[in-house]
Backbone as a chain_set.jsonl record, in Angstrom:
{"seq": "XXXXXXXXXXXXXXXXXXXXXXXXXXXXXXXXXXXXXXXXXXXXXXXXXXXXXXXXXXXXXXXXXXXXXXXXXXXXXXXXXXXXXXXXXXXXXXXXXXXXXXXXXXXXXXXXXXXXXXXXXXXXXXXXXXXXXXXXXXXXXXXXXXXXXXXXXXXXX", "coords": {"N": [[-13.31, 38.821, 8.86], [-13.151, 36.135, 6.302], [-12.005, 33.122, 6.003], [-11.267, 30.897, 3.999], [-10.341, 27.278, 3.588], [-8.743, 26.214, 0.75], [-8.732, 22.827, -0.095], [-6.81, 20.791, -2.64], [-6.095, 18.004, -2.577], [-4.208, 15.483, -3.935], [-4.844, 16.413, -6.441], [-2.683, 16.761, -7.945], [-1.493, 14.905, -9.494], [-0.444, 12.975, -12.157], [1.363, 12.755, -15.223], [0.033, 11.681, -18.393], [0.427, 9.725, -21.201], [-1.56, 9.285, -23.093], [-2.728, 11.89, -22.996], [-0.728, 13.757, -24.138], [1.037, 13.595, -22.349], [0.505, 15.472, -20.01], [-1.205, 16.245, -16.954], [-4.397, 15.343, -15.856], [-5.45, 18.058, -14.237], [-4.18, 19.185, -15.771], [-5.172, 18.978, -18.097], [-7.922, 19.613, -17.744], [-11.17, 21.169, -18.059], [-11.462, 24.238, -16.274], [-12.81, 26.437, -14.832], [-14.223, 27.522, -12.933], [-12.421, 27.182, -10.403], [-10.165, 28.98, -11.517], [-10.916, 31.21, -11.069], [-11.405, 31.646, -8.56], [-8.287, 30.949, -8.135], [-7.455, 33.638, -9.185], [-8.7, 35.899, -8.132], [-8.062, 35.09, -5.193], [-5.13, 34.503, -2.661], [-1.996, 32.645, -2.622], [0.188, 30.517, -1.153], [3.279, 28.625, -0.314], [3.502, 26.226, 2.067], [4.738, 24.659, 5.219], [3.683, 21.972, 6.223], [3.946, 19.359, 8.162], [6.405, 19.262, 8.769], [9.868, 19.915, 8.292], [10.985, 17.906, 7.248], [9.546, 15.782, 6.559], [6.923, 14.717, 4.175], [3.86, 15.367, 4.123], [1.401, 12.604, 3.729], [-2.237, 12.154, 2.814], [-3.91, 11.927, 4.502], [-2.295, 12.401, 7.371], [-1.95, 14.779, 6.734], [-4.046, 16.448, 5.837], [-4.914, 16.606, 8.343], [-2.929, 18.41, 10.324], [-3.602, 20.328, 8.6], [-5.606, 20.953, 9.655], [-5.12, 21.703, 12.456], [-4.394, 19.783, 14.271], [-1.652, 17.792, 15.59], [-0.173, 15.565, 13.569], [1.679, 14.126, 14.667], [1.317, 13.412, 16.924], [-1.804, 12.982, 17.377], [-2.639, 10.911, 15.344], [-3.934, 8.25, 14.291], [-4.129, 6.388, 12.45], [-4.716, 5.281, 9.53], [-6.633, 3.34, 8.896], [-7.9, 3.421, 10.894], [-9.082, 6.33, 10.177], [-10.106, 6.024, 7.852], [-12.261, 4.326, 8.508], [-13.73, 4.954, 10.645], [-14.364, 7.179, 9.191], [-16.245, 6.741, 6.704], [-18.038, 5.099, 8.482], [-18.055, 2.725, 8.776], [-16.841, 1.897, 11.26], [-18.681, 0.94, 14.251], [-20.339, 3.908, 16.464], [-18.25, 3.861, 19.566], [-17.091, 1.565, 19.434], [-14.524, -1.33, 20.24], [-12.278, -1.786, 18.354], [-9.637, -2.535, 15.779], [-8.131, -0.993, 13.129], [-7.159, -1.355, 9.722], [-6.076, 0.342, 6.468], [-5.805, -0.782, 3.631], [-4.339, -1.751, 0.434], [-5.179, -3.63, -2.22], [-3.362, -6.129, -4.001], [-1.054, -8.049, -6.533], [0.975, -10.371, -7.387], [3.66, -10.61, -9.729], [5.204, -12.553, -10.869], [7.156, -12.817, -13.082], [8.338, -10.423, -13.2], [9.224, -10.674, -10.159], [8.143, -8.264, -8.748], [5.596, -6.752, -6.465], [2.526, -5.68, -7.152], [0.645, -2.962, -6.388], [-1.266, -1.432, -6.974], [-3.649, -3.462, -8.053], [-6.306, -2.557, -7.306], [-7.478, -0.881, -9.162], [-7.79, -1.763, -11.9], [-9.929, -3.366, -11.322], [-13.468, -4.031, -11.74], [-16.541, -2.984, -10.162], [-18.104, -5.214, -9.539], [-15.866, -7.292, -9.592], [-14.329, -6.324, -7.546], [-15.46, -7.052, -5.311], [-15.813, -9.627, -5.255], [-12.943, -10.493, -4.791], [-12.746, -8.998, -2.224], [-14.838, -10.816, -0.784], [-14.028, -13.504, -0.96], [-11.569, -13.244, 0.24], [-12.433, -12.552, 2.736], [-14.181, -14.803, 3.146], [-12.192, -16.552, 3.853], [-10.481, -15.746, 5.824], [-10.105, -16.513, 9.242], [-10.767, -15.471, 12.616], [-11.25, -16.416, 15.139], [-10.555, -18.337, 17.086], [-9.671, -16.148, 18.322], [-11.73, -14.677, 19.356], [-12.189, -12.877, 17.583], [-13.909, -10.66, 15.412], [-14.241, -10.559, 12.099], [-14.254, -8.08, 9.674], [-14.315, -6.706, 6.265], [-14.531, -3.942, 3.809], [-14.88, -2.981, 1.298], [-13.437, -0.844, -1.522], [-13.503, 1.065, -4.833], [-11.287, 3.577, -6.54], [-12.217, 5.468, -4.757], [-15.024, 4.865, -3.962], [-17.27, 4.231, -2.131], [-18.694, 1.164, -0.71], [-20.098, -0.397, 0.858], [-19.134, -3.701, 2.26], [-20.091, -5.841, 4.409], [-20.073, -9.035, 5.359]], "CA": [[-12.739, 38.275, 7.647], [-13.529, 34.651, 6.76], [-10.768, 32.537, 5.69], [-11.278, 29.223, 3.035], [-8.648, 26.67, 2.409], [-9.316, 24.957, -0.494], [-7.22, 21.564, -0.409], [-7.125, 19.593, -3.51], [-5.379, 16.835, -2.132], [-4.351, 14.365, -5.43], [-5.246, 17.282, -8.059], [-1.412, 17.498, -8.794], [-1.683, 13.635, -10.168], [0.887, 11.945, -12.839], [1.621, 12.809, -16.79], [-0.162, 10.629, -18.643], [1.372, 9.808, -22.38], [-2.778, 9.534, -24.006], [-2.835, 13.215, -22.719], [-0.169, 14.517, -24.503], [2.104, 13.924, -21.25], [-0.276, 16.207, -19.568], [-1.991, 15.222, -16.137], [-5.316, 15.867, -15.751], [-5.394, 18.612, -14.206], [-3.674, 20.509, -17.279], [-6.12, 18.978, -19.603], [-9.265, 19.54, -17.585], [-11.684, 22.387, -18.008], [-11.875, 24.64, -14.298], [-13.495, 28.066, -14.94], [-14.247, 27.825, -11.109], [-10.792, 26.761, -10.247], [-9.48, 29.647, -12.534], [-11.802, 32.294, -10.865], [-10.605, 31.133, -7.299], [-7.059, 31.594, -8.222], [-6.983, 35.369, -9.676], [-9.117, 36.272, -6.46], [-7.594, 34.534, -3.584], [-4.041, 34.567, -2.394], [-1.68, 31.476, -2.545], [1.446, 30.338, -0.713], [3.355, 27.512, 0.311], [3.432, 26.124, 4.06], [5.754, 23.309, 5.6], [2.125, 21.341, 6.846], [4.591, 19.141, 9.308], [7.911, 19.187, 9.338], [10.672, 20.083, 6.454], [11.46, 16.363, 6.635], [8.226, 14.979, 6.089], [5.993, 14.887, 3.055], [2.381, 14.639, 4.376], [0.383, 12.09, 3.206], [-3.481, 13.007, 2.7], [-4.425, 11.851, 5.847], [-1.875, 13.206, 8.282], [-1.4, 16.779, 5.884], [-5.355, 16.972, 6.574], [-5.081, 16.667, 9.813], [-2.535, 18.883, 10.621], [-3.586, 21.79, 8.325], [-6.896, 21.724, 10.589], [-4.464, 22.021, 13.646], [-4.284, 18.345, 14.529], [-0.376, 17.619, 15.139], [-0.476, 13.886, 13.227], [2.898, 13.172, 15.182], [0.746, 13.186, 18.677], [-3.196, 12.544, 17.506], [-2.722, 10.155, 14.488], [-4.581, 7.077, 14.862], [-4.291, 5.822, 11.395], [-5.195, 5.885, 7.77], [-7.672, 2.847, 8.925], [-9.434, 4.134, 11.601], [-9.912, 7.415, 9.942], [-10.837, 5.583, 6.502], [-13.33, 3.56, 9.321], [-14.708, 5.877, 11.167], [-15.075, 8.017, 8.107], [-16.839, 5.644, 6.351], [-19.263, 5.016, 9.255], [-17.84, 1.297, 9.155], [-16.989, 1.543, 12.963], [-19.982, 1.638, 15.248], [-19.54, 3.813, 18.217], [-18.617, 2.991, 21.093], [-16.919, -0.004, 19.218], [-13.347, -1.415, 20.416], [-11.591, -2.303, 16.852], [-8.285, -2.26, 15.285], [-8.947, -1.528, 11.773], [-6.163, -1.216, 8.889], [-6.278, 0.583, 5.267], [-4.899, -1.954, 3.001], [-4.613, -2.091, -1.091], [-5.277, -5.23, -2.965], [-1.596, -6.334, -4.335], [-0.646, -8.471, -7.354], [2.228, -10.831, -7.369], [4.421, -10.338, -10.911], [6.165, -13.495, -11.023], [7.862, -13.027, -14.095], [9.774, -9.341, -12.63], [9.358, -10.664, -8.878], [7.619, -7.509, -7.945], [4.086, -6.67, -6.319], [1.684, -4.152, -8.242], [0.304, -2.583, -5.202], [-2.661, -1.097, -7.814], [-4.582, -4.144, -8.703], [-7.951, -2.693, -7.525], [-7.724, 0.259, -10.265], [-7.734, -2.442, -12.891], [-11.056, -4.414, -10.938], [-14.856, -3.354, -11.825], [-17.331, -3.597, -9.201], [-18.061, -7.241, -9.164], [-14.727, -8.517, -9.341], [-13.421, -5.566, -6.074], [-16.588, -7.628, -4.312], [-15.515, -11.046, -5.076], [-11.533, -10.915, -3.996], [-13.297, -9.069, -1.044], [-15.959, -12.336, -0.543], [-12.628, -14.374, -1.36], [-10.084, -12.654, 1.412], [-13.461, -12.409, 4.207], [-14.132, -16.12, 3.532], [-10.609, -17.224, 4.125], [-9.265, -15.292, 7.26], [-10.799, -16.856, 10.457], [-9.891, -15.485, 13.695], [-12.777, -17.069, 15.887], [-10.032, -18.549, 18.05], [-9.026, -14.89, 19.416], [-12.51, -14.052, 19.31], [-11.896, -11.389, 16.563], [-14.41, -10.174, 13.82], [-13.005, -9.789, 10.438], [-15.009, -7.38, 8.238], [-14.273, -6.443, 4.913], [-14.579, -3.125, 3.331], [-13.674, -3.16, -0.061], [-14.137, 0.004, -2.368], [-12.453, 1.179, -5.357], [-11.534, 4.888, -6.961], [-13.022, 6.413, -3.911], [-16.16, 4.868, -4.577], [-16.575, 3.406, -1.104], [-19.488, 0.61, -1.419], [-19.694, -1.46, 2.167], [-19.169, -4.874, 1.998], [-20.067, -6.718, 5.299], [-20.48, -10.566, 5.534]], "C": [[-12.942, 36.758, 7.647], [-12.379, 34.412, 5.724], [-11.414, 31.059, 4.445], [-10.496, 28.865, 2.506], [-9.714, 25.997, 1.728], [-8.421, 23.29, -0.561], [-7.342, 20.599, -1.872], [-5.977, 18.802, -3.502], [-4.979, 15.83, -3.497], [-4.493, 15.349, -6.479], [-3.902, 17.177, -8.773], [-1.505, 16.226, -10.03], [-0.229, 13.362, -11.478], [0.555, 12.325, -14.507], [0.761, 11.995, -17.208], [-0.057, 10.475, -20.676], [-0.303, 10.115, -23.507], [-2.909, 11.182, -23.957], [-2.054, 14.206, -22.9], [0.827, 14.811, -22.736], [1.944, 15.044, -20.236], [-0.935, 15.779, -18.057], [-3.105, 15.995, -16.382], [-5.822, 17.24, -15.237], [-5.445, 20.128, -15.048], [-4.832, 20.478, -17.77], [-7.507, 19.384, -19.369], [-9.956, 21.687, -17.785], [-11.944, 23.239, -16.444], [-11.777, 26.279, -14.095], [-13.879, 28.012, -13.45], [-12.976, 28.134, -10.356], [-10.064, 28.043, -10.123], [-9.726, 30.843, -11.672], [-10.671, 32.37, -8.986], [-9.421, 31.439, -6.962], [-6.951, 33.043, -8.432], [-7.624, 35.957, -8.643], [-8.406, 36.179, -5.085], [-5.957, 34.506, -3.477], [-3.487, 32.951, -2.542], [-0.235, 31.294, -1.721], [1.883, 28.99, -0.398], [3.808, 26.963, 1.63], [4.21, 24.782, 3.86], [4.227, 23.162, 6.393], [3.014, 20.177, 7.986], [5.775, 19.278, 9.926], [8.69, 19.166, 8.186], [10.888, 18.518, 6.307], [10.571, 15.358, 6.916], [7.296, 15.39, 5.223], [5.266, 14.419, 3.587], [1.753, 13.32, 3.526], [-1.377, 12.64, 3.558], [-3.873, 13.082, 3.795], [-3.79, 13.023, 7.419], [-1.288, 14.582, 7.732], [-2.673, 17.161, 5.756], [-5.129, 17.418, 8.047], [-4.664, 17.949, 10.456], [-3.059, 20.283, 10.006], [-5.582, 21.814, 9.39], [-6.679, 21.218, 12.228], [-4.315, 20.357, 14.584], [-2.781, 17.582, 14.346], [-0.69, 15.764, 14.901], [0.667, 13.04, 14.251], [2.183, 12.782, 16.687], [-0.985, 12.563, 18.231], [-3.433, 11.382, 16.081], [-3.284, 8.794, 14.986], [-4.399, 6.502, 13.905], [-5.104, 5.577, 10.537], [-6.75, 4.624, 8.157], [-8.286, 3.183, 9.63], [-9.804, 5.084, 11.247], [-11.006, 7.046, 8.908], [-12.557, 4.785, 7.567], [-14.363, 4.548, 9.554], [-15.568, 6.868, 10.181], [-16.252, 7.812, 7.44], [-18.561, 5.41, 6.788], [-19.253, 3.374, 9.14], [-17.589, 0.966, 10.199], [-17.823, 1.85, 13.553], [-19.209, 2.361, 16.422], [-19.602, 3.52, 18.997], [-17.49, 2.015, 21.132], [-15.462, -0.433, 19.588], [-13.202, -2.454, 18.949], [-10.31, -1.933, 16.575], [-8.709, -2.518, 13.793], [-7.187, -0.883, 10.98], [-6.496, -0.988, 7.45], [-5.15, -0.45, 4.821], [-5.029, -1.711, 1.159], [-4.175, -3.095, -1.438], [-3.701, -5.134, -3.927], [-1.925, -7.397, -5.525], [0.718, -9.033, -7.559], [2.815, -10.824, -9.196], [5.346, -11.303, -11.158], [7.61, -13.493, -11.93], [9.133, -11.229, -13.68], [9.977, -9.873, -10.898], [8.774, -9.459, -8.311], [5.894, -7.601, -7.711], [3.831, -5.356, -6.928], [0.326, -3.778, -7.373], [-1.304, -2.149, -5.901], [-3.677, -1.752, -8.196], [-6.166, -3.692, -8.311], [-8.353, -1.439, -8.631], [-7.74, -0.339, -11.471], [-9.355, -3.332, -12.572], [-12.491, -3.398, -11.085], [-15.127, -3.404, -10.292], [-17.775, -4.981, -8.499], [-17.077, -7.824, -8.57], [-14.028, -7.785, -7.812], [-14.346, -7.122, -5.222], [-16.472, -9.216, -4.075], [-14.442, -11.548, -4.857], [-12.212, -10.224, -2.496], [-13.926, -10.467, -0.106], [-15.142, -13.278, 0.06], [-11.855, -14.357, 0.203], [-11.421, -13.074, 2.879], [-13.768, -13.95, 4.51], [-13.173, -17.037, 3.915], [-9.73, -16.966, 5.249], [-10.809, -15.954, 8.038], [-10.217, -16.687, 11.701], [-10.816, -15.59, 14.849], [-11.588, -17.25, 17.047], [-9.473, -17.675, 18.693], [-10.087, -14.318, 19.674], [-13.085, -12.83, 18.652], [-13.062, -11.983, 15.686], [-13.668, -9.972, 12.81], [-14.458, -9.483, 9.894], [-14.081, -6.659, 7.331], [-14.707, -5.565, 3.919], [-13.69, -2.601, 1.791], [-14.569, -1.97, -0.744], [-12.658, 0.657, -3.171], [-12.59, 2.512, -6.147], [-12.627, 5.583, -5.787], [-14.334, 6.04, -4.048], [-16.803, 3.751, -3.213], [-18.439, 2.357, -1.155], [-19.075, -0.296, -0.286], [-20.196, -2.739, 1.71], [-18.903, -5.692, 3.072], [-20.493, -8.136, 5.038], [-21.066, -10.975, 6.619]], "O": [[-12.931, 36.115, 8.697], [-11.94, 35.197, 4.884], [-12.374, 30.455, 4.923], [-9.883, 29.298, 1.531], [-10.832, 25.515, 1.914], [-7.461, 23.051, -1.293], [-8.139, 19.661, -1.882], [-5.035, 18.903, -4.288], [-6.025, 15.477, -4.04], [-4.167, 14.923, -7.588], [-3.826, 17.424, -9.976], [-1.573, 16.486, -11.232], [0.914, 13.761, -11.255], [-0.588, 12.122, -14.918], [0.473, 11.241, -16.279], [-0.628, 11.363, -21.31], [-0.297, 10.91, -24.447], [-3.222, 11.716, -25.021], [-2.175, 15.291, -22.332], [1.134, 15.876, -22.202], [2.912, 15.544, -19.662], [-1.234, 14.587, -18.121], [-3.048, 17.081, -16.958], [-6.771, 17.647, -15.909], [-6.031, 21.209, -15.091], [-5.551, 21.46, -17.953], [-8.294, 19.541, -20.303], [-9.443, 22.802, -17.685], [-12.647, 22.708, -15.584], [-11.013, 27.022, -13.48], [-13.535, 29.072, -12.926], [-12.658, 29.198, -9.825], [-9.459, 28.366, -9.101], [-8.745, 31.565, -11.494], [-9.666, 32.961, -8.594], [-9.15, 32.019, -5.911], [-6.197, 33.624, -7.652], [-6.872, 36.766, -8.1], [-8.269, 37.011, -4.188], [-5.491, 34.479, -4.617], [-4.322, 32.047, -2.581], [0.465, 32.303, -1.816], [1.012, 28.144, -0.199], [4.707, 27.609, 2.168], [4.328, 24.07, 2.863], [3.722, 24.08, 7.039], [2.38, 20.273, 9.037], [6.114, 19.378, 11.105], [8.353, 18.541, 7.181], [10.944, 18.011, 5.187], [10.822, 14.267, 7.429], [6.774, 16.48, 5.454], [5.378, 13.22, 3.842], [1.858, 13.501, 2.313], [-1.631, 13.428, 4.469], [-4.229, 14.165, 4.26], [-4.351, 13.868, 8.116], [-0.384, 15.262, 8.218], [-2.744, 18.367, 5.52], [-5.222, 18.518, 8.592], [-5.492, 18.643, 11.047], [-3.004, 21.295, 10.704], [-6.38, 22.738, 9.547], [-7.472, 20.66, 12.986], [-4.067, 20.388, 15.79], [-2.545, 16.91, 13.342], [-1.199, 14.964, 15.686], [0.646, 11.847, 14.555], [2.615, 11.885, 17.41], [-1.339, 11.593, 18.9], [-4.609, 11.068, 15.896], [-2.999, 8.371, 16.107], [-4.47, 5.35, 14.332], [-6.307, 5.656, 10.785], [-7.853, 4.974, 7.738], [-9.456, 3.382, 9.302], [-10.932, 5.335, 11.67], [-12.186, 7.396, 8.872], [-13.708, 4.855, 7.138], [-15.397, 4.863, 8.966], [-16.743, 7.232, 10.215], [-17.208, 8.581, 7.542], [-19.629, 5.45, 6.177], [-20.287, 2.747, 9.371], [-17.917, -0.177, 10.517], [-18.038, 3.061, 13.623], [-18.22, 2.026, 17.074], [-20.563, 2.959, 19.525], [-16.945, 1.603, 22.157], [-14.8, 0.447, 19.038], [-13.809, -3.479, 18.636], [-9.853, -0.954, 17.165], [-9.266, -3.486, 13.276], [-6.337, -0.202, 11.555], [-7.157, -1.887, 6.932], [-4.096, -0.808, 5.346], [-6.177, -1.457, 0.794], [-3.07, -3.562, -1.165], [-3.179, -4.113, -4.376], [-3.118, -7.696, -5.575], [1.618, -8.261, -7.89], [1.883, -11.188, -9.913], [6.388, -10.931, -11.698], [8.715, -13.953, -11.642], [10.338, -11.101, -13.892], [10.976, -9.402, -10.356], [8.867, -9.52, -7.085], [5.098, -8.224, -8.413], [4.534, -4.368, -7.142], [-0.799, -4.208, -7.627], [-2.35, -2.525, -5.373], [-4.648, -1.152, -8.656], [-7.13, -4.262, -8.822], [-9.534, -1.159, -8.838], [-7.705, 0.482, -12.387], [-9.9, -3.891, -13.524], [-12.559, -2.255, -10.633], [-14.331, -3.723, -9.408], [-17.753, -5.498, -7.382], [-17.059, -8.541, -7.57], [-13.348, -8.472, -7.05], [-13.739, -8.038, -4.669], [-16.861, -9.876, -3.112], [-14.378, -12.765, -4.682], [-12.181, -11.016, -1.554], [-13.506, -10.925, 0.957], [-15.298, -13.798, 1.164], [-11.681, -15.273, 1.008], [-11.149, -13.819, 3.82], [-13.698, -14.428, 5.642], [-13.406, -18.195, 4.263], [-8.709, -17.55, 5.612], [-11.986, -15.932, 7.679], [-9.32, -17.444, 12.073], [-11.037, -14.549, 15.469], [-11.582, -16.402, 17.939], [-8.754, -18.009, 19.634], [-9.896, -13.269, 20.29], [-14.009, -12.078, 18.96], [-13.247, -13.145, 15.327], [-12.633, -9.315, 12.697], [-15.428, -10.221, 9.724], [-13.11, -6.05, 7.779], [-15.309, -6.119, 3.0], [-12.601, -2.153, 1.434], [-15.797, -1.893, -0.712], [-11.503, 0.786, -2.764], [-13.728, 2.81, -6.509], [-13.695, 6.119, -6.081], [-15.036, 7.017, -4.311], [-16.761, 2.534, -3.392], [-19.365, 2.981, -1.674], [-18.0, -0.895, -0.298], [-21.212, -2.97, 1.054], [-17.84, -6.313, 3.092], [-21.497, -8.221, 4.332], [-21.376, -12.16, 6.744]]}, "num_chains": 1, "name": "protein.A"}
């Protein structure tokens, strides 16, 4: 018997008011999708622990037997390694990060600003941030991997 999870990690996604308060999901066409479901079985699993909501990374992990609470390394070295931005071999400490937005006028940050940035402009607060950190005096590299909507687009200096 062969087994296939399907994960669509993000498919559940957010209302959105142009869409008739709909997420995508609803509104999209998925005659594959559709087929998939009336065939295959479905259920729902505790993926770590009742009192933890996975995130994508460590609710991957674990549903392909990988307890995240013992082999987690983090969202940047997987995003790294994934990537193929860490050479191997290589000793690094790498960190997923999203570009932020200060809001002066409510005092909050708008953690989203690279879902508002084309291509150019992700590449030139990248340019920006890589030309401005210097950590020569610990002997550290800084590289700079900037990509936006999953659209991952290496950006070494």
């Amino acid at each position: 018997m062969k087994i296939y999870m399907i994960i669509l990690d993000g498919a559940a996604d957010r209302k959105i008011e142009i869409l008739g308060n709909r997420t995508p999901l609803q509104v999209a066409n998925t005659p594959s999708l559709d087929t998939l479901v009336k065939r295959g079985k479905q259920t729902l699993i505790t993926v770590i622990d009742d009192n933890i909501t996975p995130e994508s990374d460590s609710g991957s992990m674990a549903l392909l037997s990988y307890n995240p609470k013992t082999y987690y390394p983090g969202r940047g070295t997987l995003e790294g390694l994934g990537t193929g931005f860490i050479p191997e071999g290589y000793n690094y400490v790498a960190f997923r990060v999203n570009f932020a937005s200060y809001d002066e006028k409510s005092g909050t940050l708008d953690r989203r600003t690279a879902r508002g940035l084309g291509e150019e402009e992700l590449q030139a607060l990248a340019k920006d941030i890589t030309e401005n950190v210097d950590l020569s005096k610990f002997n550290v590299d800084f590289k700079l991997l900037a990509f936006g909507h999953h659209n991952m687009k290496e950006y070494i200096l």
